[in-house]
Coordinates of N, CA and C and ligand atoms in Angstrom, one line a residue:
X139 N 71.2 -61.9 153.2 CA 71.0 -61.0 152.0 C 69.5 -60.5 152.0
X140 N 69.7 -59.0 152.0 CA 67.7 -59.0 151.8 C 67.2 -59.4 149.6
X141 N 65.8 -59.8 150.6 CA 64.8 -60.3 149.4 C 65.0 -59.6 148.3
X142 N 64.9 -59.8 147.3 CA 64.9 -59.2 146.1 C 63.0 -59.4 145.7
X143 N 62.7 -58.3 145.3 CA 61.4 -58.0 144.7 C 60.2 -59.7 144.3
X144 N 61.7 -60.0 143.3 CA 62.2 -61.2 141.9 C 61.5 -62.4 143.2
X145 N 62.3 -62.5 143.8 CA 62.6 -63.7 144.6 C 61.3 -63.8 145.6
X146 N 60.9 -62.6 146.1 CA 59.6 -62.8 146.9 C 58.6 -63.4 146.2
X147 N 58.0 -62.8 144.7 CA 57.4 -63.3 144.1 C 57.8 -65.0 143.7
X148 N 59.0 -65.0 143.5 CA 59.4 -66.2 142.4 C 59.0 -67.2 143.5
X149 N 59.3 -66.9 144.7 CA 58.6 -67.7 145.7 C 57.3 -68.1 146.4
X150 N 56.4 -68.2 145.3 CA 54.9 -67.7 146.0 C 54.6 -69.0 144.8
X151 N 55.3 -69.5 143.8 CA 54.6 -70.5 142.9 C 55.7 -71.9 143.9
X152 N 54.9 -72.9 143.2 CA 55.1 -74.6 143.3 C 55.8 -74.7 142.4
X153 N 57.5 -75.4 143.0 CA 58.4 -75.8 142.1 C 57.7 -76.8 140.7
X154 N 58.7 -76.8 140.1 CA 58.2 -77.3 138.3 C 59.1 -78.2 138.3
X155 N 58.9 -79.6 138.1 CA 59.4 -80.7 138.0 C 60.2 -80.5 136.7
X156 N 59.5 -80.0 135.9 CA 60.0 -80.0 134.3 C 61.0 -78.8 134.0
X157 N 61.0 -77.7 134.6 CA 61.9 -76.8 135.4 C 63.4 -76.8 135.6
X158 N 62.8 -77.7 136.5 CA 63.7 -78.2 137.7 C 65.2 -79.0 137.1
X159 N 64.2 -79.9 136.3 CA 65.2 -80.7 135.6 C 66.1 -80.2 135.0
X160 N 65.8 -79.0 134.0 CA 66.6 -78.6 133.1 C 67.6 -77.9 133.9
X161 N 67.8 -77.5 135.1 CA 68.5 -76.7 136.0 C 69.7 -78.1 136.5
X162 N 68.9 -79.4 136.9 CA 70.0 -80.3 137.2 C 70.7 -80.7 136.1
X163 N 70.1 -80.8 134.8 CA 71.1 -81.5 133.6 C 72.0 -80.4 133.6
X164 N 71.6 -79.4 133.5 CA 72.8 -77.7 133.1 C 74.2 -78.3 134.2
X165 N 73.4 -78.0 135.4 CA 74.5 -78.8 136.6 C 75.4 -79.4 136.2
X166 N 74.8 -80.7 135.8 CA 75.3 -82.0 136.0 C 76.6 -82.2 134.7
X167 N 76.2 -80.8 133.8 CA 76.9 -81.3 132.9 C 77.7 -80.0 132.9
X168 N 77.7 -79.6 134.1 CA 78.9 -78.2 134.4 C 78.6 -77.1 133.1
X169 N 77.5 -77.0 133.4 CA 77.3 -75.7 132.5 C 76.8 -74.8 133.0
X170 N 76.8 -73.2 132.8 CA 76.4 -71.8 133.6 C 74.7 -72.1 133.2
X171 N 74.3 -71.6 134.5 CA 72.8 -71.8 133.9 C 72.5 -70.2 133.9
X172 N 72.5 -70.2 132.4 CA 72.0 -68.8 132.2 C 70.8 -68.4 131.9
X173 N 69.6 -69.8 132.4 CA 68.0 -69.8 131.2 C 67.6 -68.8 132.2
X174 N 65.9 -68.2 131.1 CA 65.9 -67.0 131.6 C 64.9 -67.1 132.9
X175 N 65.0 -66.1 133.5 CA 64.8 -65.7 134.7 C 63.2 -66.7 135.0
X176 N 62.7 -66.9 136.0 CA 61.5 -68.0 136.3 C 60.3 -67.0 135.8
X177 N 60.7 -65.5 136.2 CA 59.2 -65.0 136.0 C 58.7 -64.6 134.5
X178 N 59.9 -64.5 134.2 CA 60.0 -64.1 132.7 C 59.4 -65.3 132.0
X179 N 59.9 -66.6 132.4 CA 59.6 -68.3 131.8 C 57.8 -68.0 131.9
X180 N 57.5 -67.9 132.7 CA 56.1 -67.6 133.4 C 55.3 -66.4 131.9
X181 N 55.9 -65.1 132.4 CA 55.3 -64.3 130.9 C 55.3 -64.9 129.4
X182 N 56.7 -65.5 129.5 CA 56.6 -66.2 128.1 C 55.2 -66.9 127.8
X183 N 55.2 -67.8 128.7 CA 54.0 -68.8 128.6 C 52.7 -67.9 128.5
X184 N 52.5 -67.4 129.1 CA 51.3 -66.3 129.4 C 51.5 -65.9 128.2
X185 N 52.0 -65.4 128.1 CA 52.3 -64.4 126.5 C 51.5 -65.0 124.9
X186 N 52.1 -66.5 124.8 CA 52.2 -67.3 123.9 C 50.6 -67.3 123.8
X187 N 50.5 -68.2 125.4 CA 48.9 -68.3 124.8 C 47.9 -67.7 124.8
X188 N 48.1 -66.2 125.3 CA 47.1 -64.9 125.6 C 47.2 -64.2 124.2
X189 N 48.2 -64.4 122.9 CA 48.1 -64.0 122.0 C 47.8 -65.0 121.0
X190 N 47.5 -66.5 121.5 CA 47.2 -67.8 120.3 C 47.8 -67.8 119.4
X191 N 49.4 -67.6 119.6 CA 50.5 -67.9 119.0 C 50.1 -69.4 118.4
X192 N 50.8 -69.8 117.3 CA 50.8 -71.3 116.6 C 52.0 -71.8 116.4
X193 N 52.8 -70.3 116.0 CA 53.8 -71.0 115.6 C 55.6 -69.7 116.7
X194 N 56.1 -70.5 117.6 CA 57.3 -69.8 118.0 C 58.7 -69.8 117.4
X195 N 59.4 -69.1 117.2 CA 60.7 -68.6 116.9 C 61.7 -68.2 118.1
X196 N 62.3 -69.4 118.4 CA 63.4 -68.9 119.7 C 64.7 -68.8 119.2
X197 N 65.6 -67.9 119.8 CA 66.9 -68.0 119.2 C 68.0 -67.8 120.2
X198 N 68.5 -69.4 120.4 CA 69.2 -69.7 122.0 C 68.4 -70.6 122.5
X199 N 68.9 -71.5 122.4 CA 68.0 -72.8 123.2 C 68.7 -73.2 124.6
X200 N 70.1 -73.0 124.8 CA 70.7 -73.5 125.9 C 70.0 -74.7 126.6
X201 N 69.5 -74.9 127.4 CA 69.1 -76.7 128.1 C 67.5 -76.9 127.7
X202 N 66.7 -75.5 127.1 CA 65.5 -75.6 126.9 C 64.4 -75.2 128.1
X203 N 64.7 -74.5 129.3 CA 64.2 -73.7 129.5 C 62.9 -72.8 129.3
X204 N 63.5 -72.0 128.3 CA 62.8 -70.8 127.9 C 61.6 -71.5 126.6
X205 N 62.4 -72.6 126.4 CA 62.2 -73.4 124.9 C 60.8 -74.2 125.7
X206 N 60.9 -74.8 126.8 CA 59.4 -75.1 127.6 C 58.3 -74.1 127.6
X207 N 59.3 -73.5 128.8 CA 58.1 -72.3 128.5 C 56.8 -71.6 127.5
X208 N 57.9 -71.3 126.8 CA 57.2 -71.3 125.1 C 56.2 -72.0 124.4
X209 N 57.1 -73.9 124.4 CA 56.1 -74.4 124.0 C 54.5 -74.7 124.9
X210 N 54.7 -74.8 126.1 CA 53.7 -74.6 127.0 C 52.2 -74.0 126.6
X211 N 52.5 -72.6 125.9 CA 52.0 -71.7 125.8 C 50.8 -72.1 124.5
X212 N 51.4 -72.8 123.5 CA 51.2 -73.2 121.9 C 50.1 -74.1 122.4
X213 N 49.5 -73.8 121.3 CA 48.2 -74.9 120.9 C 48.3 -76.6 120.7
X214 N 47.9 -77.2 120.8 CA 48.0 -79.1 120.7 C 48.9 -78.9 119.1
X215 N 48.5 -78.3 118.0 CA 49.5 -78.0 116.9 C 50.0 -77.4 116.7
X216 N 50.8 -76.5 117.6 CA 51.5 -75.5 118.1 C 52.8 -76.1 117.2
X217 N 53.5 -74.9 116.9 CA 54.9 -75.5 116.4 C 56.0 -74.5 117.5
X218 N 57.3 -74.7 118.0 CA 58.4 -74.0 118.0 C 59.6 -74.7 117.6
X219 N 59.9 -73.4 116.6 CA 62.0 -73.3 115.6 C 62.2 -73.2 116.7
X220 N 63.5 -73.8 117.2 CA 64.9 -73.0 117.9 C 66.2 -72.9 117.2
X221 N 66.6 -72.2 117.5 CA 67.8 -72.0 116.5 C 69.1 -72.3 117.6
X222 N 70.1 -72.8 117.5 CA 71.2 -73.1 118.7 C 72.7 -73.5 117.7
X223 N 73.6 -72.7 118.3 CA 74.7 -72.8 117.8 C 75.5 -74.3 118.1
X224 N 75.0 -74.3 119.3 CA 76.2 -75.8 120.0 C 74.9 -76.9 119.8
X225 N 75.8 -78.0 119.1 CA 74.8 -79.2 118.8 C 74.2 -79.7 120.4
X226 N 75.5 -80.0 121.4 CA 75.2 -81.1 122.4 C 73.9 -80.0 123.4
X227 N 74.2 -78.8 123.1 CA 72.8 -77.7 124.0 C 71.2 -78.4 123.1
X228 N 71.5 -78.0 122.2 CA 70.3 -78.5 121.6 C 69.9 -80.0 121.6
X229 N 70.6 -81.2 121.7 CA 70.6 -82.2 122.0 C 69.9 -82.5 123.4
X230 N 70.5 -81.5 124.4 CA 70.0 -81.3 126.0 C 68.6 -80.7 126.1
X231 N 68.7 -79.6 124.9 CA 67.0 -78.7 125.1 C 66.0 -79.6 124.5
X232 N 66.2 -80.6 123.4 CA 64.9 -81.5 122.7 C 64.9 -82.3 124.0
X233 N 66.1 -83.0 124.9 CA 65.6 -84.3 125.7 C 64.8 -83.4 126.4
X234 N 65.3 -82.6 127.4 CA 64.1 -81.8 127.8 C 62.8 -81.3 127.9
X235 N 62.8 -81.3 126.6 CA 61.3 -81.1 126.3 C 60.8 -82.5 125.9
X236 N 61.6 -83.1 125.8 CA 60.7 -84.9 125.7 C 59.9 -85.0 127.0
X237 N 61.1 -84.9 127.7 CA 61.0 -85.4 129.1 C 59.6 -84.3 129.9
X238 N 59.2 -83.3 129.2 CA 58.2 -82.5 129.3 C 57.2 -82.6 128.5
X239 N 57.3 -83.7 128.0 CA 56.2 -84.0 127.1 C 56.3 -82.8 125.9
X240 N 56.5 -82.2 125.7 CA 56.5 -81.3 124.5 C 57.4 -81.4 123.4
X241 N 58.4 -82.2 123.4 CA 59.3 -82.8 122.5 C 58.7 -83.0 120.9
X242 N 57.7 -83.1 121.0 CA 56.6 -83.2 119.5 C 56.6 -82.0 118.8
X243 N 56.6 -81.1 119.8 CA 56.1 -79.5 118.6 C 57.3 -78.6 118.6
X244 N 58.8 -79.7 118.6 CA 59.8 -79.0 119.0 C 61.1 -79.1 117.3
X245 N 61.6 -78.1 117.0 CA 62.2 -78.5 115.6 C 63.5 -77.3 116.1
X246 N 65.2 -78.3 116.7 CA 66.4 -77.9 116.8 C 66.5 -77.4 115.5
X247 N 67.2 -76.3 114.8 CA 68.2 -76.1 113.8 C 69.5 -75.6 114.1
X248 N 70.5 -76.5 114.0 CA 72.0 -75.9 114.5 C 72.5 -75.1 113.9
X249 N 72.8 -74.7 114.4 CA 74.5 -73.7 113.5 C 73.9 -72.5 114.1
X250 N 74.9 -71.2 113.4 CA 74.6 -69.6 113.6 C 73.5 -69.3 113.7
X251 N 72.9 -68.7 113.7 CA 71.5 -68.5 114.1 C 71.2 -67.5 112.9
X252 N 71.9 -66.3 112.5 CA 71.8 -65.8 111.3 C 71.9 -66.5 110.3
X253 N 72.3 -68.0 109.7 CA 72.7 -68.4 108.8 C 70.9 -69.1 108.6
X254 N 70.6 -70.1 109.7 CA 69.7 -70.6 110.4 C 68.2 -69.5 109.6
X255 N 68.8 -68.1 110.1 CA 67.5 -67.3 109.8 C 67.0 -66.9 108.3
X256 N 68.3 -67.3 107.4 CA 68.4 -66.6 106.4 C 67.8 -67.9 105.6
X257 N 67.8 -69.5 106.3 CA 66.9 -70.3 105.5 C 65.8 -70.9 105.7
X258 N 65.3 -69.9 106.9 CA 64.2 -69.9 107.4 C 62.8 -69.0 106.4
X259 N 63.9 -67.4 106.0 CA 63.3 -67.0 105.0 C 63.3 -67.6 104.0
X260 N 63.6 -68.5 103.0 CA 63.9 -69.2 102.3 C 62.7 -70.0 102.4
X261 N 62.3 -70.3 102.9 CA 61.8 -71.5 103.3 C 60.1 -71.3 103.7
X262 N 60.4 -69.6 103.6 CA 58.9 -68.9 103.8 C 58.2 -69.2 105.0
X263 N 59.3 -69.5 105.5 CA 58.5 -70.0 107.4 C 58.2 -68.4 107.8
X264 N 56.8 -68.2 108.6 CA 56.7 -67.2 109.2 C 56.7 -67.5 110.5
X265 N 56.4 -66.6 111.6 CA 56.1 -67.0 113.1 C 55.1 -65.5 114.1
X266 N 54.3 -66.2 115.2 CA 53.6 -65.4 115.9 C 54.3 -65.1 117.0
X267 N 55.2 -65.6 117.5 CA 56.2 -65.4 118.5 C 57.3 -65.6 118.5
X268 N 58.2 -64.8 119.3 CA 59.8 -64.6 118.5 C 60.4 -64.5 120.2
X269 N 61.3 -65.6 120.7 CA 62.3 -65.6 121.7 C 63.4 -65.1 121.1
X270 N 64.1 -64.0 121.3 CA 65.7 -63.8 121.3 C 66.5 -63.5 122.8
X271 N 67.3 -64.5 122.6 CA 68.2 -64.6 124.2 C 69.5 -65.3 123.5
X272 N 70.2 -65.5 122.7 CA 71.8 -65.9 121.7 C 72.1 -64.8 122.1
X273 N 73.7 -64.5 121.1 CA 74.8 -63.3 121.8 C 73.7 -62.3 121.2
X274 N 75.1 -61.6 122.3 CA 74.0 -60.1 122.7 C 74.2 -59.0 121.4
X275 N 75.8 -59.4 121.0 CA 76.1 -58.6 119.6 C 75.1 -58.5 118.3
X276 N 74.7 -59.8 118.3 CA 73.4 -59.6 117.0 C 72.7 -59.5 117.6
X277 N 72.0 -58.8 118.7 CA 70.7 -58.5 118.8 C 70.1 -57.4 117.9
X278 N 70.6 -56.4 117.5 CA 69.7 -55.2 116.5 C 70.1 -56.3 115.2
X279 N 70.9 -57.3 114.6 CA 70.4 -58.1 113.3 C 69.3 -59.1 113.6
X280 N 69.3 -59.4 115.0 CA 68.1 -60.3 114.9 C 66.9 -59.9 115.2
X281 N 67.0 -58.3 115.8 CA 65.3 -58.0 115.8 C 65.2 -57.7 114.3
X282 N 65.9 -57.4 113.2 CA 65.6 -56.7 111.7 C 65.1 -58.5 111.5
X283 N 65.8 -59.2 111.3 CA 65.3 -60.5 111.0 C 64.0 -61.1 111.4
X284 N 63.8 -61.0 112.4 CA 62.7 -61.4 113.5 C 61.3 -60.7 112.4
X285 N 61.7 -59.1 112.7 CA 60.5 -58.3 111.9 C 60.3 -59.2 110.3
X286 N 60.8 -59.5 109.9 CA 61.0 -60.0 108.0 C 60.2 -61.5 108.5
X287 N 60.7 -62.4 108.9 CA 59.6 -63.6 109.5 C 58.3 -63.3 110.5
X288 N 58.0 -62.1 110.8 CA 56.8 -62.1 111.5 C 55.6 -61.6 110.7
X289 N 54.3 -62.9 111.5 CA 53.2 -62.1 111.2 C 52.7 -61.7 111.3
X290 N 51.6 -60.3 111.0 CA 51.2 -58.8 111.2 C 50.5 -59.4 112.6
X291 N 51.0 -58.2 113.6 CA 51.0 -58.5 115.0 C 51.4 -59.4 116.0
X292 N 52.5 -59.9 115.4 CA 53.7 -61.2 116.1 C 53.8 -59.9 117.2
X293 N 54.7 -60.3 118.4 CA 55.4 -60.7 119.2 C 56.5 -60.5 119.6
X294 N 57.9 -60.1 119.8 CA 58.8 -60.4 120.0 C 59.2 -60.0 121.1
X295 N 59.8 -61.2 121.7 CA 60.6 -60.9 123.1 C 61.9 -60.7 123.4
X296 N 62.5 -59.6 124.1 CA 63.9 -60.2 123.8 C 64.9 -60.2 125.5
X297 N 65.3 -61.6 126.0 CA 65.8 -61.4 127.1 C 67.5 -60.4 127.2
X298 N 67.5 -60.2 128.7 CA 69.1 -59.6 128.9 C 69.3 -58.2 128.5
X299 N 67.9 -57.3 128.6 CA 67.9 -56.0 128.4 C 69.1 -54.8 128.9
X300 N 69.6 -55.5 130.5 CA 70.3 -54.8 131.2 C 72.0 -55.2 131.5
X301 N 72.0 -56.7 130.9 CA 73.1 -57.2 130.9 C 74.1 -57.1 132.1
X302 N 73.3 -57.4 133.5 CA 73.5 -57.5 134.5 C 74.4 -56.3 135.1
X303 N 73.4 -55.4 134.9 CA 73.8 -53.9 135.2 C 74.7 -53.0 134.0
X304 N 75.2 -54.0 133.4 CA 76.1 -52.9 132.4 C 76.0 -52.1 131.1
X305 N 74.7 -52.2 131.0 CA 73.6 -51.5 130.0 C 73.3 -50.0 130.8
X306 N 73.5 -49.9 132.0 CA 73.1 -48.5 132.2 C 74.7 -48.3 132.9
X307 N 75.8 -48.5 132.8 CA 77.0 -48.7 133.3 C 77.8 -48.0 132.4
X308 N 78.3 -46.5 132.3 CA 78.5 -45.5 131.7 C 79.8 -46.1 131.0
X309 N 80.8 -46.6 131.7 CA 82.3 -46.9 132.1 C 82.2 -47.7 130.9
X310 N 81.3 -48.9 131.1 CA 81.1 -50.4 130.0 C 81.1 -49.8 128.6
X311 N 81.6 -50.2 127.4 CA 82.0 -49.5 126.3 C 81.9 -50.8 125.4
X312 N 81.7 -52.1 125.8 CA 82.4 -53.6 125.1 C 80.9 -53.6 124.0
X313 N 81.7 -54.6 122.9 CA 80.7 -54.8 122.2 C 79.3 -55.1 122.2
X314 N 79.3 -55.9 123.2 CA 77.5 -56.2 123.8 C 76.9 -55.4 124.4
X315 N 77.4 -54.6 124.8 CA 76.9 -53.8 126.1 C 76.2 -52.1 124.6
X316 N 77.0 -52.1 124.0 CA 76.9 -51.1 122.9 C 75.7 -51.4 122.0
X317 N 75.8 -52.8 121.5 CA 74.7 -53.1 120.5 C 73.5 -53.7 121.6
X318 N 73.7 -53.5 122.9 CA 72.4 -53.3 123.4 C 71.8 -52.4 123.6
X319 N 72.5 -51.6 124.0 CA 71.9 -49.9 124.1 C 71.4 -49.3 122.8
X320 N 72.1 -49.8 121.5 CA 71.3 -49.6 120.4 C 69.8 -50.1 120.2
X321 N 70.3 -51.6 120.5 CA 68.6 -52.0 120.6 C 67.5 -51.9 121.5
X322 N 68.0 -51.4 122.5 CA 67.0 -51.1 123.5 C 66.3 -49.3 123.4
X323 N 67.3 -48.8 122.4 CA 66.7 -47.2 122.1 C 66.3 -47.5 120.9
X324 N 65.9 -48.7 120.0 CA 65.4 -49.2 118.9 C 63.6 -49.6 119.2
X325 N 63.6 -50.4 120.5 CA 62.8 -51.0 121.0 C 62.0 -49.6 121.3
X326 N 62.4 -48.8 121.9 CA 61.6 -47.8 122.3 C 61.3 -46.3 121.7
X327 N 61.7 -46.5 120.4 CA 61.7 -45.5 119.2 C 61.4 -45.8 118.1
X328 N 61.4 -47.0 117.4 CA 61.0 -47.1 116.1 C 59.5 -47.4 116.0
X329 N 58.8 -46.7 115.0 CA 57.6 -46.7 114.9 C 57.4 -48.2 113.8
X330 N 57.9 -48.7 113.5 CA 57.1 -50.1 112.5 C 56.6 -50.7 113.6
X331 N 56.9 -50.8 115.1 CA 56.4 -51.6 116.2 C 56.1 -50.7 117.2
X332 N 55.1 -51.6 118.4 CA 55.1 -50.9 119.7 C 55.8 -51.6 120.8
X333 N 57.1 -51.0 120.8 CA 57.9 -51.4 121.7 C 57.5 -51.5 123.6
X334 N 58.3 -52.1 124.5 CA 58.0 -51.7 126.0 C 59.4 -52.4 126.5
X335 N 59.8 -51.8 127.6 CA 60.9 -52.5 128.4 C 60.5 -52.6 129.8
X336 N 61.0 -54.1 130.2 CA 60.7 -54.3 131.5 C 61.8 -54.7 132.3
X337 N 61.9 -53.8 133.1 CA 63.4 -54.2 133.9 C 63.3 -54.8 135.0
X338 N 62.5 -55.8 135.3 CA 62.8 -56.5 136.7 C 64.2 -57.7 135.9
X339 N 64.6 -58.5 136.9 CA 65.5 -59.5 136.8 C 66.9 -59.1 136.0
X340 N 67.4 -59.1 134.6 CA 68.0 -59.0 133.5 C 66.9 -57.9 132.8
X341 N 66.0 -57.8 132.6 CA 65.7 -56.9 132.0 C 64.9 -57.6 130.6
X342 N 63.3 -57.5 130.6 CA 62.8 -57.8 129.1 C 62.3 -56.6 128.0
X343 N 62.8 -56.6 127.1 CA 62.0 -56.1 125.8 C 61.0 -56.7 125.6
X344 N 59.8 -56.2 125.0 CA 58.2 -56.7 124.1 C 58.4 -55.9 123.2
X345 N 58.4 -56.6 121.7 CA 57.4 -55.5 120.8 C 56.7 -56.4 120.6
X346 N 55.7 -55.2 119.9 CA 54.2 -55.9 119.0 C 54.2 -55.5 117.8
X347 N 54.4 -56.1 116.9 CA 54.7 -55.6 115.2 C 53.4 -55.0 114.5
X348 N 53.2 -54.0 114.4 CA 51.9 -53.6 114.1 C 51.5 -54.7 113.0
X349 N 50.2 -54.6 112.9 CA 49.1 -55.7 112.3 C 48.5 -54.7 110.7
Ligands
SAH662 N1 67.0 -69.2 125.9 C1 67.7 -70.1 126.9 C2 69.0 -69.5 127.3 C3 69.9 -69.2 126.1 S1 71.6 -68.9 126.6 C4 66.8 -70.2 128.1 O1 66.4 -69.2 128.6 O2 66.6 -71.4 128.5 C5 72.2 -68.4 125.0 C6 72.3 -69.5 124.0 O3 72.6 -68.9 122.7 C7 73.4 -70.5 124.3 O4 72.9 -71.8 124.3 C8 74.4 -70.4 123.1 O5 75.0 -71.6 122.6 C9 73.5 -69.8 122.0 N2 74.2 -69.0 121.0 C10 75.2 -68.1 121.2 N3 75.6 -67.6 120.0 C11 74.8 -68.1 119.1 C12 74.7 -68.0 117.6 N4 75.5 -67.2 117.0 N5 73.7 -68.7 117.0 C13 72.9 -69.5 117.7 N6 73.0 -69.7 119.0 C14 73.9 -69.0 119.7
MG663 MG1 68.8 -64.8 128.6

């Protein structure tokens, strides 16, 4: 099979022990490993701490991953929410980040992730950085949400732009594939933010919430 772009690069870093793991527990426990792409894990981190993020908002924790990444990025009192629907994922993404040492600045909330968000407002939590990678159907409710907990010039990332080709896939008509194309022509039209899309891998959204 020839190289992919992805893969030449992804090949030029030193595997990650802490990485790595989360790829064998997904395994081991027969689960699709869907975390997000290595280079994207990479920007996250970059991201985090090139804007001195304090406090992250991820939504989808699956084995923790992306949830590393993230916290990676944060300051010694760095905080990251995740929000995760399935208890035993989130169970999987804290040991992970123990086992990464980052387990300290890590706070699971189970259930819907909309429900999750709505007592997050509540609760007057704000955040400097925002992971969304959960179903793909609430993604235009969770960027509205995302903007209401952010602080002037947060962040928001959002994985699975392209939905493994079926976002530009004329034929594809299904729910997810629909309320992506909404939010990716949201991402790149609404003026309360400055949107960008990056399509290597699955495909990343950036906005930057004006300040
Ligand atoms: N961000 C992870 C991958 C997340 S995969 C990483 O890159 O490492 C998507 C996750 O979203 C799954 O763990 C799934 O259980 C969770 N999810 C799906 N629907 C959800 C919902 N309605 N509320 C909260 N989490 C949800
Ligand atoms: Mg994803």
């Amino acid at each position: 099979m020839e190289r992919t772009p992805e893969a030449y690069f992804d090949g030029l870093y030193e595997s990650d022990a802490d990485l790595d793991r989360v790829a064998d527990r997904l395994r081991e426990a027969g689960m699709r490993d869907i975390s997000v792409a290595a280079g994207y894990g990479r920007l996250l981190t970059f991201l985090v701490a090139a804007t001195g993020a304090t406090r992250a908002l991820e939504i989808g924790a699956l084995g923790g991953y992306s949830g590393i990444c993230l916290a990676r990025g944060l300051p010694a009192n760095g905080r990251l929410v995740s929000l995760e629907l399935n208890s035993e994922f989130a169970e999987m993404a804290l040991a992970n980040l123990t086992a990464a040492g980052l387990g300290d600045k890590a706070e699971y909330l189970v259930g819907e992730a909309s429900a999750n968000l709505v007592k997050l407002k509540e609760r007057g939590d704000t955040f400097d950085f925002f992971f969304i990678d959960a179903d793909k159907e609430n993604y235009p409710y969770y960027l509205e949400a995302c903007l209401e907990l952010a602080n002037p010039g947060a962040i928001i990332a959002a994985d699975n732009t392209l939905l493994r080709g079926k976002t530009i896939d004329e034929k594809k008509q299904g729910p997810s594939v629909r309320a992506l194309r909404q939010f990716n022509l949201t991402i790149a039209r609404d003026n309360r933010f400055q949107g960008v899309h990056l399509p290597a891998y699955d495909g990343l959204a950036l906005v930057r919430v004006k300040a």
